[in-house]
XYZ file of C-alpha atoms in Angstrom:
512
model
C 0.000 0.000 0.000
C 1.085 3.462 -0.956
C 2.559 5.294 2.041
C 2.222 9.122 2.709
C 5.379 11.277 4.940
C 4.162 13.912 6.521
C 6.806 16.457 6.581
C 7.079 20.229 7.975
C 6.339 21.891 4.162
C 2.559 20.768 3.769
C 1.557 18.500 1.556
C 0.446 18.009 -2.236
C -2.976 17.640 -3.876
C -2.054 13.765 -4.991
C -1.162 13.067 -1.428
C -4.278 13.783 0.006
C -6.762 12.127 -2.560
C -4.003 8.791 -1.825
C -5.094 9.540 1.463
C -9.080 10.347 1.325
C -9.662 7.956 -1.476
C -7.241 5.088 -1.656
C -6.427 4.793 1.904
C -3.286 5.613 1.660
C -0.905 4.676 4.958
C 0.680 7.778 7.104
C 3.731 8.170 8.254
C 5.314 11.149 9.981
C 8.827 12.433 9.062
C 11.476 12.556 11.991
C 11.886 16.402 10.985
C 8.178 16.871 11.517
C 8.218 15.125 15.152
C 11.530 17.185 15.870
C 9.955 20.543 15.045
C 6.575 19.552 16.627
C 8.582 18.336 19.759
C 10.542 22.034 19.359
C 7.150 24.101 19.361
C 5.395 22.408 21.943
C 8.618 23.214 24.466
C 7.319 26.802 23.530
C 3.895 26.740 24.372
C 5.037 24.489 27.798
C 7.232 27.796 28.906
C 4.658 30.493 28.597
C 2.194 28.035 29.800
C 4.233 27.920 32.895
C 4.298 32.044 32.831
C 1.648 34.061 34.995
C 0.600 36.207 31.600
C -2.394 35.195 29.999
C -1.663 33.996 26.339
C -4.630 33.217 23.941
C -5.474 29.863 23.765
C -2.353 28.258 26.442
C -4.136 29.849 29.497
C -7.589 31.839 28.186
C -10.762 31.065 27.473
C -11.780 31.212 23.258
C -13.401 33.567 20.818
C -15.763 36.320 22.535
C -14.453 33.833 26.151
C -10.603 35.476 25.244
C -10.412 38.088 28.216
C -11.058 34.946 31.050
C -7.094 33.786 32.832
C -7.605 29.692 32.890
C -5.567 28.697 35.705
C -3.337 25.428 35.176
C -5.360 23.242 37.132
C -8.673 24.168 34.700
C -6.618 23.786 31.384
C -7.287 20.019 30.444
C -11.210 20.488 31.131
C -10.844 24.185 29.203
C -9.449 22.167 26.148
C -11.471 18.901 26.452
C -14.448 21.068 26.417
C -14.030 23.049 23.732
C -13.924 19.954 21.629
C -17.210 18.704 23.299
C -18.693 21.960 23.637
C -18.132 22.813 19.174
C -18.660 19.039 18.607
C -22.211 20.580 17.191
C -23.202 19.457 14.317
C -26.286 18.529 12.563
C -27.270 16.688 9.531
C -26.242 13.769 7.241
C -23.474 12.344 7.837
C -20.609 13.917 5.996
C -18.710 11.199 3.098
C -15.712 8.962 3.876
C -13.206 10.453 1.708
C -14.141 14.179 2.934
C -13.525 12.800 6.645
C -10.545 11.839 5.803
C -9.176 14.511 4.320
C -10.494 17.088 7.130
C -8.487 14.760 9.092
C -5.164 14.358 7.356
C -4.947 18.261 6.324
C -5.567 19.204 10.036
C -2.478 16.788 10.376
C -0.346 18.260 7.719
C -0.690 21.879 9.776
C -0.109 20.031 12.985
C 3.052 18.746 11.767
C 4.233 21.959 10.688
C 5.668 22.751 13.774
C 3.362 25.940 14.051
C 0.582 24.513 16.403
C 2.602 23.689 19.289
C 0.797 19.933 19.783
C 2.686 17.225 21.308
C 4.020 14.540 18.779
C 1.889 11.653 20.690
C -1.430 13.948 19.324
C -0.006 13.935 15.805
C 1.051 10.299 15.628
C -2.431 9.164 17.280
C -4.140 11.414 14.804
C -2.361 9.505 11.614
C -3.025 5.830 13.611
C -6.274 6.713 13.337
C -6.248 7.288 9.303
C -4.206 4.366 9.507
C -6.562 1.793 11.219
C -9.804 3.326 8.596
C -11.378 5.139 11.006
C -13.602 7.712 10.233
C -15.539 10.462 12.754
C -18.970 10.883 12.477
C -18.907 14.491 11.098
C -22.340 16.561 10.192
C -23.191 18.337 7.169
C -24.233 21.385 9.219
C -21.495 23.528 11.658
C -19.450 25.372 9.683
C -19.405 28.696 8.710
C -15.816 28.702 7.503
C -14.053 30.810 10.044
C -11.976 29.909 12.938
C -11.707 27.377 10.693
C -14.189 24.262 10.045
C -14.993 23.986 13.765
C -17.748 21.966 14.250
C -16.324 19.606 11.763
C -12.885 19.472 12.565
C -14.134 19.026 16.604
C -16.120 15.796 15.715
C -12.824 14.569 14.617
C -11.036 15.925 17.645
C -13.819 14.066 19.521
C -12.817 10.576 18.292
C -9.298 11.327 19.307
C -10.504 12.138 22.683
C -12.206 8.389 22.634
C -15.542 10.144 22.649
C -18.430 10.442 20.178
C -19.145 8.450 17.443
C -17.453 7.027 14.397
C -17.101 4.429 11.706
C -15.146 1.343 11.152
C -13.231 0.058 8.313
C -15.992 -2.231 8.141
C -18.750 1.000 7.527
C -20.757 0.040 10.808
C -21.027 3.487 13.262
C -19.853 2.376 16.736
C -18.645 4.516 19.767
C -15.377 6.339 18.999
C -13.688 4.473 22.236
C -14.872 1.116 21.295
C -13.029 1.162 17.897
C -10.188 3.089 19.197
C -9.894 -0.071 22.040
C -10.451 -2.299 18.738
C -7.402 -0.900 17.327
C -4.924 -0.819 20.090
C -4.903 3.292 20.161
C -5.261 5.120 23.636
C -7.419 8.275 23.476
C -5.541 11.507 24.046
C -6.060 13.741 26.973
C -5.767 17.122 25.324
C -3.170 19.648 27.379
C -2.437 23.742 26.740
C -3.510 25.188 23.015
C -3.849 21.451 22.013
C -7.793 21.421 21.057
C -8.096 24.517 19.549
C -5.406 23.095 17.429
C -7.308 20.556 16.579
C -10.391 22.734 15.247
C -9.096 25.852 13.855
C -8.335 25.184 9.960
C -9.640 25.393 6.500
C -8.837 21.670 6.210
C -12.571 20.538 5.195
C -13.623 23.580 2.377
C -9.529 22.649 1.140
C -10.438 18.894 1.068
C -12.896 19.555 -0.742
C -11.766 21.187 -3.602
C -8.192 19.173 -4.029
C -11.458 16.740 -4.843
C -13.346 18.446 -6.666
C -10.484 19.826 -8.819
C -9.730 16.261 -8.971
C -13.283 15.559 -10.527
C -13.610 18.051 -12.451
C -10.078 17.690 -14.879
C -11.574 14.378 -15.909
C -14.827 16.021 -16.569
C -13.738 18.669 -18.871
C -11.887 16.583 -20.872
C -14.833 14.656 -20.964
C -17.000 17.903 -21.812
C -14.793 18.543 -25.024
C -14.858 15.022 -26.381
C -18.898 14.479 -26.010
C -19.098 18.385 -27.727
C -16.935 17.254 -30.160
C -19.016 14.381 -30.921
C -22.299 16.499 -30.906
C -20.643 18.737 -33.494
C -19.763 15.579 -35.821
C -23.310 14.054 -35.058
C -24.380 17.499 -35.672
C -22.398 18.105 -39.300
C -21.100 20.966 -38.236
C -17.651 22.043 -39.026
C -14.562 21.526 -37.730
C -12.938 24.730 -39.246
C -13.832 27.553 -35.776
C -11.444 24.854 -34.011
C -8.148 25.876 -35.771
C -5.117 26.594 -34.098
C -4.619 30.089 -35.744
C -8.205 31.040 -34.708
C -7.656 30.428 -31.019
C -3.703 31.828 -31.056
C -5.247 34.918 -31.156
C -7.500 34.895 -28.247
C -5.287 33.026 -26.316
C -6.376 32.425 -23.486
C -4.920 29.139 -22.489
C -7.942 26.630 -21.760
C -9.776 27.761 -24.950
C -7.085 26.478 -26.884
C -6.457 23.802 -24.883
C -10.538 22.422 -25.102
C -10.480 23.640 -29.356
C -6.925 21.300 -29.757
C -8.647 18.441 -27.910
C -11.889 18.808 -29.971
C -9.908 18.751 -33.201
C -8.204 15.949 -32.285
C -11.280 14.334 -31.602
C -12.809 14.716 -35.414
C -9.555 14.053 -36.716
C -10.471 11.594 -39.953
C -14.184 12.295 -39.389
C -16.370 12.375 -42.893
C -19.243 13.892 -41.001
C -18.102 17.527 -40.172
C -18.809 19.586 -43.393
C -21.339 16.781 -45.021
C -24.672 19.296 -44.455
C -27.976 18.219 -45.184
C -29.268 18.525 -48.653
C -25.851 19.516 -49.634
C -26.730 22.800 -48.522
C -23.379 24.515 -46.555
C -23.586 26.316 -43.423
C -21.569 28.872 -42.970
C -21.792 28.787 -39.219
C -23.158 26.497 -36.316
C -24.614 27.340 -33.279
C -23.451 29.431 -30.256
C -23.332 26.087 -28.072
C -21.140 24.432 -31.140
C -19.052 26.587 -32.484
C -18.583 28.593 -29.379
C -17.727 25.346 -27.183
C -14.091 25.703 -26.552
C -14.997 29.418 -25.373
C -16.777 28.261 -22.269
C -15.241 25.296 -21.751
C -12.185 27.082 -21.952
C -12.661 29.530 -19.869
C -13.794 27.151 -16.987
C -10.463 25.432 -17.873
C -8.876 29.106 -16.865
C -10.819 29.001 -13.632
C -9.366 25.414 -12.690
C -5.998 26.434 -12.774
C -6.472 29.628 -10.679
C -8.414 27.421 -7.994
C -5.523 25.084 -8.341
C -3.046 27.803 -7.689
C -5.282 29.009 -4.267
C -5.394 24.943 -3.480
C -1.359 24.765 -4.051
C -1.045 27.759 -1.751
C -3.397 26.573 0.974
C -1.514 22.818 0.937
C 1.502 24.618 1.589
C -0.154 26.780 4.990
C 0.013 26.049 7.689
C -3.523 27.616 9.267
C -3.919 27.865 13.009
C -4.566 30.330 15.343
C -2.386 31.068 17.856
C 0.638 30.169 15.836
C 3.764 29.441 17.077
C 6.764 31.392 15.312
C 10.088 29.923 14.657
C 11.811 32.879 17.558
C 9.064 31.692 20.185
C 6.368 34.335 20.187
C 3.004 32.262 19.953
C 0.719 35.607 18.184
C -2.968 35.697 17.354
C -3.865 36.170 13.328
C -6.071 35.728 10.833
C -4.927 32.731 8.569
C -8.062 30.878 9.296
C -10.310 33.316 7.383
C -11.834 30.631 4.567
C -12.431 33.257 1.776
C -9.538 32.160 -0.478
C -10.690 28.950 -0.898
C -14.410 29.660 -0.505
C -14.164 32.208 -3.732
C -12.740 29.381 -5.616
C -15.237 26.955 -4.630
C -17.763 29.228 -5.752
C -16.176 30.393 -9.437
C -15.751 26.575 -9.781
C -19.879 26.042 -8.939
C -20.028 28.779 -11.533
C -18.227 27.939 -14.573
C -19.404 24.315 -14.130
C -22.988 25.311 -14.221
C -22.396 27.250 -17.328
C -20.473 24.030 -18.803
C -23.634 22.083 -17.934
C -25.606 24.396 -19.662
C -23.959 24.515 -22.863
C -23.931 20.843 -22.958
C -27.461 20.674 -22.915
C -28.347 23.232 -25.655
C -26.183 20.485 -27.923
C -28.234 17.920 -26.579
C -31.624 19.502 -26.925
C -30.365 20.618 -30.525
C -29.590 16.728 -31.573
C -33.479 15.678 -30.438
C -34.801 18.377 -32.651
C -35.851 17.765 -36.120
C -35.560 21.068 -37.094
C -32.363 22.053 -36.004
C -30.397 18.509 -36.222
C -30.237 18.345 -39.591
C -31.607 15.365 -40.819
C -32.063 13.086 -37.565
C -35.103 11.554 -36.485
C -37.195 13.491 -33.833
C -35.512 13.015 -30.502
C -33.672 10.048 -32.195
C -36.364 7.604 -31.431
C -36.379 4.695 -33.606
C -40.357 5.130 -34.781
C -41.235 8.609 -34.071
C -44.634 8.936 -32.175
C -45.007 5.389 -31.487
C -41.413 6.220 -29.847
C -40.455 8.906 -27.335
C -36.905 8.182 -28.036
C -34.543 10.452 -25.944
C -37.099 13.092 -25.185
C -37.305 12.816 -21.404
C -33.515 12.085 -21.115
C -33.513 15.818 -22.005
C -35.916 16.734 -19.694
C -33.533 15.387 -16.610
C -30.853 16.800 -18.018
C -32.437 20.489 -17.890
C -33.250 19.069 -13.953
C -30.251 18.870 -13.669
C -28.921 22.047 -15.251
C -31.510 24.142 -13.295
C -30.465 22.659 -10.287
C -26.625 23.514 -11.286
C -28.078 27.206 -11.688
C -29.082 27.853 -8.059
C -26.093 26.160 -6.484
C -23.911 28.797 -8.570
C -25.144 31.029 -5.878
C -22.343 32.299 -4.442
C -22.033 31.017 -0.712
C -19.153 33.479 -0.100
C -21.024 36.715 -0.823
C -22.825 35.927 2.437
C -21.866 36.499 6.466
C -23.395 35.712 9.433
C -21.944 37.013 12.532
C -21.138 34.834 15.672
C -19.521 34.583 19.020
C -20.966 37.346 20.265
C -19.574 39.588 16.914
C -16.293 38.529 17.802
C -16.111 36.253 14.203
C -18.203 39.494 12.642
C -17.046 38.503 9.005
C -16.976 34.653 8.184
C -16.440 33.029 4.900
C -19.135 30.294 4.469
C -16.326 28.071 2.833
C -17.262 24.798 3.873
C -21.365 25.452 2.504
C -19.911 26.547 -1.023
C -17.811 23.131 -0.704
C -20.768 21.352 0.174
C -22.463 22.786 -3.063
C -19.567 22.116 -5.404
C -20.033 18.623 -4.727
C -23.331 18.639 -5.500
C -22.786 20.400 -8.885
C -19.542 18.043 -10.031
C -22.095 14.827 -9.552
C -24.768 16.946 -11.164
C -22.336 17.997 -14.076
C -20.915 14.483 -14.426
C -25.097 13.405 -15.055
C -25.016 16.512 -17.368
C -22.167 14.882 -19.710
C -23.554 11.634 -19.674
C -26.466 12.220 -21.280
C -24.772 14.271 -23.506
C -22.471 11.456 -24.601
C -25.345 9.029 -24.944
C -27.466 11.224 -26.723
C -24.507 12.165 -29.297
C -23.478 8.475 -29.765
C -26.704 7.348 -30.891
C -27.250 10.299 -32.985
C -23.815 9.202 -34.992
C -24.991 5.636 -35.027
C -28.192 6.993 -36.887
C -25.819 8.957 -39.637
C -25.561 5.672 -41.986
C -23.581 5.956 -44.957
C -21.023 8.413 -43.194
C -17.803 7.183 -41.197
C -17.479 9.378 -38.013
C -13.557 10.109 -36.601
C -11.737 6.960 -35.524
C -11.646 8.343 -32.005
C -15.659 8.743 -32.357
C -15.616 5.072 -33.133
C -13.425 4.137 -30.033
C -15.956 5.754 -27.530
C -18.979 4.279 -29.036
C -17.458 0.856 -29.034
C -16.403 1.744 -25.139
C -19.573 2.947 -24.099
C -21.446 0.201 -25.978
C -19.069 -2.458 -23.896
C -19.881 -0.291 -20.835
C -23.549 -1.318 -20.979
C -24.757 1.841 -22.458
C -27.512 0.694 -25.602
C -27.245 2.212 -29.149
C -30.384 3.102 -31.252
C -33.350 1.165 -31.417
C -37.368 1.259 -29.872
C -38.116 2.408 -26.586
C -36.678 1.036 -23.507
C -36.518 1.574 -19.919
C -33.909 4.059 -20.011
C -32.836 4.663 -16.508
C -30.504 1.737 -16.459
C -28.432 3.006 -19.866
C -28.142 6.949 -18.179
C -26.880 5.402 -15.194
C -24.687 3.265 -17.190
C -23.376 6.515 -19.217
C -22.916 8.343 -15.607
C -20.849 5.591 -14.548
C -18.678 5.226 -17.687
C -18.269 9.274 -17.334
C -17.180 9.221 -13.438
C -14.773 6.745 -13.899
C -12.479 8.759 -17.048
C -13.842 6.001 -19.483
C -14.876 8.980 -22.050
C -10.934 10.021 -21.795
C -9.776 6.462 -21.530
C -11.276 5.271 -24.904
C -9.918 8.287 -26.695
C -6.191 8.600 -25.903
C -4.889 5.497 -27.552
C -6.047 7.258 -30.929
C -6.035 11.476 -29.530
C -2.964 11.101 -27.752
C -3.123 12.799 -24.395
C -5.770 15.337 -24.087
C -5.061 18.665 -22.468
């Protein structure tokens, strides 16, 4: 099994989907237990001092101005873990768990956090064995960090609360950590606001989503390029010299891999009745535009995700010269505008894809293809409710490109006056890459079938290699009416998994 060392310098974006998503193995580096051993000697000597210092010996948040006297501070920092443990809703998914967990570990290990290196290496047995906290959809508002969902994971170290075995069956936290051989912590000076104060959830998140959503634009600009070939349309808006100069760098990127696509195709420029058309549609000709663009706003959100894997975000930090200071690092807005420009562009990638779709079901704008590419029209529905989920679906993207970061709701008595609502615009990008995923699929199955119904025409040799992939996934070509849940699920599957991008490299080359 692939192993993971946890060093002082943060981590990368592979490391932590190894980690959420393969179940990678921890281990920590000797210079991160040296430098965590080095800061914790720091927070021991001013905890030892009669000055108050923010989180070593006072209360939290609006709570600051309270002196915790030594003999209080294990209950002060046991209960703040209870006490934020607050969360409500469905339970929150494995892989997100995990990498709330093992990001809040990277920062620990930094040496900036001033825990003990027993916390850190109990916190990484706990990855290790596959267990996962219990953590609520509902808590966060995505400053001071993810609290209530980074305290449900603080919780299991503490032996308390409730989590889930490697086995997926929700137990008491202590039972599993007994199970396992691993002795619940008991939480001294600074140690669980530590613990809770980090952008590790909303930054999960998106190292996922970004994850997702590479394989789902190169997806997007193969299934578009197969609408424009089921479509007739030509190939000619998607040459180099066009796009060199607007060049912006995704545009390119999406018209080069839609080229390649059509490469050999004797569809594009064959229009009905001989008749030529001088120009397609906005949501053909126009498709390495938008896609493009989104392609632009991955690698920003990429660069903010780089940046943020590199932090490390606590609050107090302790500095390499032995001041522990107060700051403002935990502020999610960073990442939350990301999360939200990437719920944006996706919803306008879903919606492009479905104009093409809607376009290849009508007779009067398909150019020669049966009504909704049913196999007897009228007696047949054919596709025509396929596109009706699909627009569900794109509606649905529409709202959740609401921006969750334009909003603030003060808390803690105004202290946190201005909070990000990172981890809800997460949430909602999550929601929109499965919806967008749904959105290609039917896309793809819609434009396959219509190039299966183009007889007497040969479609690109990289055309051919996803229909015959799609058509071994399970996925039905033309013919009469069927239950047609089974083949869009099929399609979604095929889609999720990189199939799309699978079946067309060994003819494209690598896509960009």
């Amino acid at each position: 099994m692939h192993t993971v060392v946890v060093g002082t310098s943060g981590v990368t974006a592979s490391d932590v989907l190894a980690v959420a998503r393969d179940g990678a193995r921890i281990e920590l580096s000797g210079e991160a237990v040296a430098a965590l051993a080095a800061a914790r000697e720091i927070v021991d000597a001013l905890a030892a001092k009669p000055e108050p210092v923010y989180g070593v010996s006072t209360g939290f948040g609006a709570l600051a101005s309270r002196h915790i006297s030594p003999e209080l501070r294990a209950q002060l920092q046991r209960n703040i873990v209870r006490s934020h443990a607050a969360g409500m809703g469905p339970h929150v998914e494995r892989e997100v768990v995990r990498a709330l967990m093992f990001l809040r570990l990277k920062t620990v290990c930094s040496g900036h956090t001033g825990v003990r290196p027993e916390v850190a290496q109990t916190m990484a047995d706990i990855l290790n064995a596959g267990i996962t906290p219990v953590v609520h959809e509902y808590g966060s508002l995505g400053c001071s960090g993810d609290l209530a969902p980074l305290s449900h994971c603080a919780l299991t170290l503490m032996g308390e609360g409730d989590a889930e075995g490697p086995d997926g069956v929700v137990r008491p936290a202590g039972e599993l950590l007994a199970a396992h051989g691993i002795a619940p912590v008991e939480l001294r000076e600074k140690e669980g606001l530590a613990l809770l104060n980090g952008t590790d959830g909303m930054l999960g998140m998106l190292v996922m989503a970004l994850a997702d959503l590479e394989t789902l634009y190169k997806s997007a600009d193969v299934t578009a390029a197969l609408s424009l070939e089921a479509l007739l349309g030509t190939d000619k808006v998607l040459a180099p010299e066009l796009h060199a100069i607007r060049p912006h760098p995704g545009q390119g990127a999406s018209a080069a891999n839609m080229l390649a696509v059509l490469k050999g195709s004797e569809l594009t420029g064959h229009h009905q009745d001989g008749a030529p058309r001088v120009q397609d549609a906005y949501s053909v000709r126009c498709a390495p535009q938008v896609a493009g663009a989104g392609r632009d706003t991955l690698a920003h959100a990429r660069t903010v995700a780089e940046r943020e894997l590199a932090s490390a975000v606590d609050n107090p930090v302790v500095l390499p010269d032995g001041r522990v200071e107060s700051n403002g690092n935990f502020h999610g807005a960073p990442v939350a505008y990301v999360l939200d420009f990437l719920a944006i562009a996706a919803a306008d990638l879903g919606s492009i894809a479905e104009r093409r779709t809607d376009r290849l079901l009508d007779k009067n704008r398909s150019h020669g293809l049966p009504p909704f590419l049913a196999d007897d029209a009228g007696v047949d529905s054919g596709l025509m409710i396929a596109q009706y989920t699909q627009a569900a679906l794109v509606s649905e993207m529409k709202r959740l490109a609401v921006p969750a970061s334009a909003d603030s709701i003060p808390s803690s008595a105004m202290q946190e006056d201005h909070v990000s609502m990172g981890w809800s615009a997460a949430r909602k990008l999550r929601t929109a890459v499965n919806n967008l995923a749904r959105i290609v699929a039917i896309e793809l199955y819609a434009a396959t079938r219509a190039i299966e119904l183009r007889a007497g025409l040969t479609p690109a040799p990289a055309s051919q290699a996803v229909i015959a992939a799609v058509r071994a996934a399970g996925v039905q070509g033309p013919g009469p009416d069927r239950f047609l849940a089974p083949d869009l699920e099929a399609a979604d599957v095929f889609v999720r998994a990189g199939g799309v991008v699978t079946a067309v490299e060994p003819v494209t080359g690598p896509l960009a």
